[in-house]
Amino acid sequence: MAGIEPISEQNLEDVLPLIRRYQEFYRVADIEENRNRSFFSQFGKQSEKGCLFGYRAEGKLVAFATVYFSFSSTIAAKVAIMNDLYTEPTHRQQGIGRLLIEHCEAFGRKKGAVRLQWVTARDKEKAQSLYRSLGARQSSWEHFLYTATMAIALGAAFARRYFQSAKGIRRLNKTAGATMMGTGGCLALHN
């Protein structure tokens, strides 16, 4: 029997191979089965965090979608975020993605969300065509990613370039009483 089912501990192992293929599709570098199992096990139909749904055809899961909940300050309301939507290539163009999106929207509404939102890669034109056919509209917002690790790496790269230039050294000496020591980028501040 074909249809949508919530993922729980009873069928979590069935969806893990799909999650792996989804991650491979997006070129995730470090795919870890145990991390996936632990992460996705926290979502369920009764969870306030969100839910993972699978689509079963011919006795096996062939697609999945995840819905997480967040809040929007601009509309002062709870929103549902469809973070993932994946259908096996052999089952695409059969309406499964549409069914999962509609199911996620209805689930979000039932949990108090005023809208379902998601992001997609710019080059996913077939997916965007599906979204438009549902009446979804493209947002004008740009999305950014940030981690402290990124900031530290970018800051260090900037500092190396800046401090290795004579202009940077003169500016630091003038404003902060700093001295560059050697070429290794070691900086000494003094009063």
Tab-separated table of C-alpha atoms in Angstrom:
chain	number	residue	atom	x	y	z
A	1	MET	CA	0.000	0.000	0.000
A	2	ALA	CA	1.355	3.446	-0.953
A	3	GLY	CA	1.106	6.446	1.303
A	4	ILE	CA	2.607	8.856	3.804
A	5	GLU	CA	3.572	7.715	7.282
A	6	PRO	CA	5.231	9.480	10.222
A	7	ILE	CA	8.713	8.208	11.018
A	8	SER	CA	9.101	6.799	14.522
A	9	GLU	CA	11.394	4.307	16.218
A	10	GLN	CA	9.434	1.534	14.452
A	11	ASN	CA	10.455	2.658	10.939
A	12	LEU	CA	13.466	4.929	11.520
A	13	GLU	CA	15.874	2.303	10.154
A	14	ASP	CA	13.856	2.254	6.900
A	15	VAL	CA	14.434	5.964	6.254
A	16	LEU	CA	18.144	6.151	7.177
A	17	PRO	CA	19.348	4.928	3.738
A	18	LEU	CA	17.218	7.650	2.095
A	19	ILE	CA	18.694	10.274	4.408
A	20	ARG	CA	22.185	9.090	3.450
A	21	ARG	CA	21.391	9.368	-0.278
A	22	TYR	CA	19.918	12.831	0.308
A	23	GLN	CA	23.100	13.894	2.093
A	24	GLU	CA	25.223	12.390	-0.691
A	25	PHE	CA	23.107	14.297	-3.238
A	26	TYR	CA	24.030	17.531	-1.421
A	27	ARG	CA	27.671	16.405	-1.124
A	28	VAL	CA	27.796	16.266	2.671
A	29	ALA	CA	31.408	15.426	3.514
A	30	ASP	CA	31.056	13.494	6.765
A	31	ILE	CA	27.944	11.303	6.759
A	32	GLU	CA	27.651	9.398	10.021
A	33	GLU	CA	24.893	6.790	10.399
A	34	ASN	CA	24.815	6.940	14.206
A	35	ARG	CA	24.651	10.746	14.191
A	36	ASN	CA	21.759	10.561	11.695
A	37	ARG	CA	19.975	7.954	13.830
A	38	SER	CA	20.367	10.045	16.975
A	39	PHE	CA	19.405	13.316	15.305
A	40	PHE	CA	16.333	12.119	13.408
A	41	SER	CA	15.018	10.025	16.307
A	42	GLN	CA	14.116	13.215	18.205
A	43	PHE	CA	11.355	14.105	15.735
A	44	GLY	CA	7.952	12.475	15.743
A	45	LYS	CA	4.276	13.134	15.356
A	46	GLN	CA	3.945	14.163	19.016
A	47	SER	CA	7.204	16.166	19.157
A	48	GLU	CA	7.049	19.940	19.465
A	49	LYS	CA	10.355	20.104	17.530
A	50	GLY	CA	8.942	18.672	14.320
A	51	CYS	CA	8.316	15.467	12.438
A	52	LEU	CA	9.847	13.317	9.732
A	53	PHE	CA	7.454	11.831	7.175
A	54	GLY	CA	8.116	9.043	4.728
A	55	TYR	CA	6.319	7.938	1.596
A	56	ARG	CA	6.041	4.174	1.187
A	57	ALA	CA	5.483	2.567	-2.241
A	58	GLU	CA	5.698	-1.119	-3.068
A	59	GLY	CA	6.545	-1.908	0.546
A	60	LYS	CA	9.564	0.414	0.926
A	61	LEU	CA	10.189	4.050	1.746
A	62	VAL	CA	10.987	5.987	-1.432
A	63	ALA	CA	10.734	9.590	-0.215
A	64	PHE	CA	10.835	11.675	2.940
A	65	ALA	CA	10.320	15.204	4.212
A	66	THR	CA	11.154	16.849	7.511
A	67	VAL	CA	9.220	19.647	9.168
A	68	TYR	CA	10.736	21.668	11.994
A	69	PHE	CA	9.117	24.487	13.922
A	70	SER	CA	10.430	27.965	14.500
A	71	PHE	CA	9.067	31.470	14.942
A	72	SER	CA	9.003	34.566	12.766
A	73	SER	CA	9.407	37.927	14.473
A	74	THR	CA	8.187	39.808	11.402
A	75	ILE	CA	4.765	38.159	11.539
A	76	ALA	CA	4.887	37.324	15.270
A	77	ALA	CA	3.869	33.735	14.687
A	78	LYS	CA	4.980	30.112	14.662
A	79	VAL	CA	6.156	28.786	11.272
A	80	ALA	CA	6.812	25.312	9.929
A	81	ILE	CA	10.051	24.812	8.043
A	82	MET	CA	10.280	21.999	5.536
A	83	ASN	CA	13.986	21.419	5.913
A	84	ASP	CA	14.286	18.363	3.676
A	85	LEU	CA	12.368	16.902	0.770
A	86	TYR	CA	13.819	13.930	-1.082
A	87	THR	CA	12.362	11.404	-3.512
A	88	GLU	CA	14.320	8.522	-4.969
A	89	PRO	CA	15.122	9.216	-8.648
A	90	THR	CA	13.110	6.145	-9.730
A	91	HIS	CA	9.969	7.598	-8.112
A	92	ARG	CA	10.203	11.246	-9.183
A	93	GLN	CA	7.596	12.924	-11.394
A	94	GLN	CA	4.832	10.818	-9.805
A	95	GLY	CA	3.354	13.456	-7.497
A	96	ILE	CA	5.053	12.174	-4.319
A	97	GLY	CA	6.832	15.476	-3.616
A	98	ARG	CA	3.545	17.358	-3.967
A	99	LEU	CA	1.813	14.973	-1.552
A	100	LEU	CA	4.612	15.342	1.008
A	101	ILE	CA	4.591	19.154	0.788
A	102	GLU	CA	0.810	19.283	1.219
A	103	HIS	CA	1.051	16.854	4.131
A	104	CYS	CA	3.786	18.917	5.803
A	105	GLU	CA	1.736	22.103	5.396
A	106	ALA	CA	-1.347	20.464	6.935
A	107	PHE	CA	0.736	19.018	9.794
A	108	GLY	CA	2.279	22.432	10.467
A	109	ARG	CA	-1.125	24.108	10.482
A	110	LYS	CA	-2.439	21.476	12.901
A	111	LYS	CA	0.508	22.293	15.203
A	112	GLY	CA	-0.238	26.035	15.076
A	113	ALA	CA	2.099	27.202	12.302
A	114	VAL	CA	0.758	29.962	10.063
A	115	ARG	CA	2.831	28.927	7.025
A	116	LEU	CA	5.203	26.353	5.607
A	117	GLN	CA	8.493	27.711	4.313
A	118	TRP	CA	11.644	26.196	2.828
A	119	VAL	CA	14.751	26.957	0.820
A	120	THR	CA	16.076	25.207	-2.245
A	121	ALA	CA	19.192	25.424	-4.352
A	122	ARG	CA	19.010	27.960	-7.183
A	123	ASP	CA	19.727	25.311	-9.813
A	124	LYS	CA	16.849	22.995	-8.785
A	125	GLU	CA	14.512	24.183	-11.531
A	126	LYS	CA	12.258	21.094	-11.592
A	127	ALA	CA	11.702	21.397	-7.857
A	128	GLN	CA	10.982	25.115	-8.175
A	129	SER	CA	8.452	24.347	-10.910
A	130	LEU	CA	6.662	22.003	-8.499
A	131	TYR	CA	6.677	24.662	-5.765
A	132	ARG	CA	5.201	27.270	-8.091
A	133	SER	CA	2.505	24.826	-9.258
A	134	LEU	CA	1.398	24.571	-5.620
A	135	GLY	CA	1.032	28.347	-5.412
A	136	ALA	CA	4.198	28.854	-3.365
A	137	ARG	CA	5.974	32.106	-4.038
A	138	GLN	CA	9.662	32.787	-3.952
A	139	SER	CA	10.889	34.918	-1.083
A	140	SER	CA	13.116	37.932	-1.621
A	141	TRP	CA	15.242	37.026	1.394
A	142	GLU	CA	18.863	35.914	1.084
A	143	HIS	CA	20.077	33.146	3.377
A	144	PHE	CA	23.405	33.242	5.208
A	145	LEU	CA	25.283	30.612	7.204
A	146	TYR	CA	27.508	31.402	10.159
A	147	THR	CA	29.453	29.431	12.724
A	148	ALA	CA	32.077	30.581	15.197
A	149	THR	CA	34.540	28.265	13.442
A	150	MET	CA	33.910	30.131	10.177
A	151	ALA	CA	34.389	33.471	11.889
A	152	ILE	CA	37.642	32.397	13.496
A	153	ALA	CA	38.982	31.045	10.193
A	154	LEU	CA	37.920	34.155	8.270
A	155	GLY	CA	39.252	36.429	11.006
A	156	ALA	CA	42.598	34.654	11.012
A	157	ALA	CA	42.852	34.843	7.222
A	158	PHE	CA	41.989	38.555	7.280
A	159	ALA	CA	44.455	39.199	10.096
A	160	ARG	CA	47.251	37.400	8.245
A	161	ARG	CA	46.664	39.421	5.076
A	162	TYR	CA	46.242	42.676	6.964
A	163	PHE	CA	49.177	42.287	9.314
A	164	GLN	CA	51.525	41.126	6.571
A	165	SER	CA	50.985	44.399	4.746
A	166	ALA	CA	53.132	47.390	5.640
A	167	LYS	CA	50.004	49.594	5.728
A	168	GLY	CA	48.420	47.339	8.351
A	169	ILE	CA	51.540	47.391	10.513
A	170	ARG	CA	51.861	51.193	10.329
A	171	ARG	CA	48.142	51.650	11.155
A	172	LEU	CA	48.398	49.304	14.157
A	173	ASN	CA	51.562	50.959	15.441
A	174	LYS	CA	49.925	54.341	15.142
A	175	THR	CA	46.569	53.463	16.784
A	176	ALA	CA	47.287	50.677	19.267
A	177	GLY	CA	50.995	50.706	19.930
A	178	ALA	CA	51.482	47.327	18.237
A	179	THR	CA	54.589	45.703	16.853
A	180	MET	CA	54.737	42.849	14.331
A	181	MET	CA	57.410	40.361	15.261
A	182	GLY	CA	58.942	38.485	12.337
A	183	THR	CA	56.848	37.151	9.426
A	184	GLY	CA	54.912	34.508	11.338
A	185	GLY	CA	52.118	36.932	12.162
A	186	CYS	CA	52.937	37.232	15.888
A	187	LEU	CA	51.580	40.526	17.203
A	188	ALA	CA	52.657	42.184	20.435
A	189	LEU	CA	50.555	44.958	21.922
A	190	HIS	CA	52.117	47.409	24.373
A	191	ASN	CA	51.043	50.552	26.234
